[in-house]
């Protein structure tokens, strides 16, 4: 926070923003998910393109139910060079 940074998306710690107290102020961790990241699914795990849709929908349905009690943030990380290609664009 001393350098003017108020938040980070580098820590995969929760489905809600998490305040982290530092000696210079509060830093917030903004939700980020590797489970719904197209690099992880397509390039590392070599899952079929339909897996992107399935995982995002399954996570959405879970968060939708949980959202009745407490809000959730669904993080979907999509890269044009992977998900934006013609054979994956429908997912």
PDB file of C-alpha atoms in Angstrom:
ATOM      1  CA  UNK A   1       0.000   0.000   0.000  1.00  0.00           C
ATOM      2  CA  UNK A   2       2.957   2.312   0.514  1.00  0.00           C
ATOM      3  CA  UNK A   3       3.583   2.196  -3.252  1.00  0.00           C
ATOM      4  CA  UNK A   4      -0.049   3.100  -3.984  1.00  0.00           C
ATOM      5  CA  UNK A   5      -1.270  -0.459  -4.577  1.00  0.00           C
ATOM      6  CA  UNK A   6      -4.700  -1.058  -3.032  1.00  0.00           C
ATOM      7  CA  UNK A   7      -5.475  -4.543  -4.334  1.00  0.00           C
ATOM      8  CA  UNK A   8      -3.963  -7.672  -5.855  1.00  0.00           C
ATOM      9  CA  UNK A   9      -5.391 -10.513  -7.916  1.00  0.00           C
ATOM     10  CA  UNK A  10      -2.327 -12.719  -7.552  1.00  0.00           C
ATOM     11  CA  UNK A  11      -3.442 -14.681  -4.489  1.00  0.00           C
ATOM     12  CA  UNK A  12      -5.961 -17.490  -4.887  1.00  0.00           C
ATOM     13  CA  UNK A  13      -7.373 -17.383  -1.357  1.00  0.00           C
ATOM     14  CA  UNK A  14     -11.173 -16.970  -1.397  1.00  0.00           C
ATOM     15  CA  UNK A  15     -14.343 -16.306  -3.392  1.00  0.00           C
ATOM     16  CA  UNK A  16     -14.738 -12.897  -1.768  1.00  0.00           C
ATOM     17  CA  UNK A  17     -12.378  -9.937  -1.451  1.00  0.00           C
ATOM     18  CA  UNK A  18     -10.092 -10.423   1.557  1.00  0.00           C
ATOM     19  CA  UNK A  19      -8.647  -7.438   3.434  1.00  0.00           C
ATOM     20  CA  UNK A  20      -5.001  -7.918   4.366  1.00  0.00           C
ATOM     21  CA  UNK A  21      -3.649  -5.526   6.959  1.00  0.00           C
ATOM     22  CA  UNK A  22      -0.115  -4.264   6.327  1.00  0.00           C
ATOM     23  CA  UNK A  23       1.993  -1.755   8.233  1.00  0.00           C
ATOM     24  CA  UNK A  24       1.111   0.814   5.547  1.00  0.00           C
ATOM     25  CA  UNK A  25      -2.618   0.178   5.275  1.00  0.00           C
ATOM     26  CA  UNK A  26      -5.100  -2.344   3.957  1.00  0.00           C
ATOM     27  CA  UNK A  27      -4.412  -4.389   0.832  1.00  0.00           C
ATOM     28  CA  UNK A  28      -7.332  -6.298  -0.712  1.00  0.00           C
ATOM     29  CA  UNK A  29      -7.015  -9.669  -2.392  1.00  0.00           C
ATOM     30  CA  UNK A  30      -9.559  -9.774  -5.237  1.00  0.00           C
ATOM     31  CA  UNK A  31     -10.882 -13.261  -6.120  1.00  0.00           C
ATOM     32  CA  UNK A  32      -9.034 -15.075  -8.881  1.00  0.00           C
ATOM     33  CA  UNK A  33      -9.519 -18.702  -9.844  1.00  0.00           C
ATOM     34  CA  UNK A  34      -7.218 -21.134 -11.595  1.00  0.00           C
ATOM     35  CA  UNK A  35     -10.107 -23.610 -11.877  1.00  0.00           C
ATOM     36  CA  UNK A  36     -11.885 -21.385 -14.410  1.00  0.00           C
ATOM     37  CA  UNK A  37      -8.796 -20.207 -16.273  1.00  0.00           C
ATOM     38  CA  UNK A  38      -8.557 -21.223 -19.925  1.00  0.00           C
ATOM     39  CA  UNK A  39      -4.747 -21.474 -19.775  1.00  0.00           C
ATOM     40  CA  UNK A  40      -4.996 -24.075 -17.022  1.00  0.00           C
ATOM     41  CA  UNK A  41      -7.817 -26.027 -18.690  1.00  0.00           C
ATOM     42  CA  UNK A  42      -6.676 -25.857 -22.308  1.00  0.00           C
ATOM     43  CA  UNK A  43      -2.894 -25.533 -22.290  1.00  0.00           C
ATOM     44  CA  UNK A  44      -1.894 -27.318 -19.080  1.00  0.00           C
ATOM     45  CA  UNK A  45      -4.609 -29.917 -18.444  1.00  0.00           C
ATOM     46  CA  UNK A  46      -5.408 -30.323 -22.175  1.00  0.00           C
ATOM     47  CA  UNK A  47      -9.131 -30.584 -21.453  1.00  0.00           C
ATOM     48  CA  UNK A  48     -11.647 -30.485 -24.314  1.00  0.00           C
ATOM     49  CA  UNK A  49     -13.129 -27.071 -25.084  1.00  0.00           C
ATOM     50  CA  UNK A  50     -16.476 -28.084 -23.600  1.00  0.00           C
ATOM     51  CA  UNK A  51     -14.779 -28.372 -20.184  1.00  0.00           C
ATOM     52  CA  UNK A  52     -14.496 -24.584 -20.025  1.00  0.00           C
ATOM     53  CA  UNK A  53     -18.268 -24.247 -20.315  1.00  0.00           C
ATOM     54  CA  UNK A  54     -18.950 -27.112 -17.900  1.00  0.00           C
ATOM     55  CA  UNK A  55     -16.665 -25.793 -15.160  1.00  0.00           C
ATOM     56  CA  UNK A  56     -17.897 -22.226 -15.385  1.00  0.00           C
ATOM     57  CA  UNK A  57     -21.546 -23.330 -15.326  1.00  0.00           C
ATOM     58  CA  UNK A  58     -20.993 -25.723 -12.415  1.00  0.00           C
ATOM     59  CA  UNK A  59     -19.232 -23.014 -10.435  1.00  0.00           C
ATOM     60  CA  UNK A  60     -21.931 -20.479 -11.338  1.00  0.00           C
ATOM     61  CA  UNK A  61     -24.696 -22.805 -10.150  1.00  0.00           C
ATOM     62  CA  UNK A  62     -22.891 -23.398  -6.846  1.00  0.00           C
ATOM     63  CA  UNK A  63     -22.201 -19.698  -6.306  1.00  0.00           C
ATOM     64  CA  UNK A  64     -25.786 -18.815  -7.252  1.00  0.00           C
ATOM     65  CA  UNK A  65     -27.102 -21.045  -4.469  1.00  0.00           C
ATOM     66  CA  UNK A  66     -24.497 -19.804  -1.980  1.00  0.00           C
ATOM     67  CA  UNK A  67     -25.261 -16.234  -3.018  1.00  0.00           C
ATOM     68  CA  UNK A  68     -28.625 -16.437  -1.288  1.00  0.00           C
ATOM     69  CA  UNK A  69     -26.691 -16.412   2.001  1.00  0.00           C
ATOM     70  CA  UNK A  70     -23.564 -14.442   1.109  1.00  0.00           C
ATOM     71  CA  UNK A  71     -22.376 -12.932  -2.190  1.00  0.00           C
ATOM     72  CA  UNK A  72     -19.706 -14.633  -4.265  1.00  0.00           C
ATOM     73  CA  UNK A  73     -17.475 -13.453  -7.096  1.00  0.00           C
ATOM     74  CA  UNK A  74     -17.114 -15.740 -10.098  1.00  0.00           C
ATOM     75  CA  UNK A  75     -13.728 -15.178 -11.681  1.00  0.00           C
ATOM     76  CA  UNK A  76     -13.332 -16.423 -15.253  1.00  0.00           C
ATOM     77  CA  UNK A  77      -9.979 -15.835 -16.895  1.00  0.00           C
ATOM     78  CA  UNK A  78     -10.151 -15.991 -20.679  1.00  0.00           C
ATOM     79  CA  UNK A  79      -7.360 -15.317 -23.161  1.00  0.00           C
ATOM     80  CA  UNK A  80      -8.181 -14.510 -26.816  1.00  0.00           C
ATOM     81  CA  UNK A  81      -5.320 -16.628 -28.150  1.00  0.00           C
ATOM     82  CA  UNK A  82      -6.890 -19.712 -26.500  1.00  0.00           C
ATOM     83  CA  UNK A  83     -10.633 -19.215 -26.066  1.00  0.00           C
ATOM     84  CA  UNK A  84     -11.065 -16.773 -28.935  1.00  0.00           C
ATOM     85  CA  UNK A  85     -10.092 -19.210 -31.675  1.00  0.00           C
ATOM     86  CA  UNK A  86     -12.853 -20.464 -34.006  1.00  0.00           C
ATOM     87  CA  UNK A  87     -13.100 -24.018 -32.661  1.00  0.00           C
ATOM     88  CA  UNK A  88     -13.542 -22.788 -29.046  1.00  0.00           C
ATOM     89  CA  UNK A  89     -15.471 -19.564 -29.492  1.00  0.00           C
ATOM     90  CA  UNK A  90     -18.893 -21.144 -28.814  1.00  0.00           C
ATOM     91  CA  UNK A  91     -17.791 -22.173 -25.324  1.00  0.00           C
TER      92      UNK A  91
END
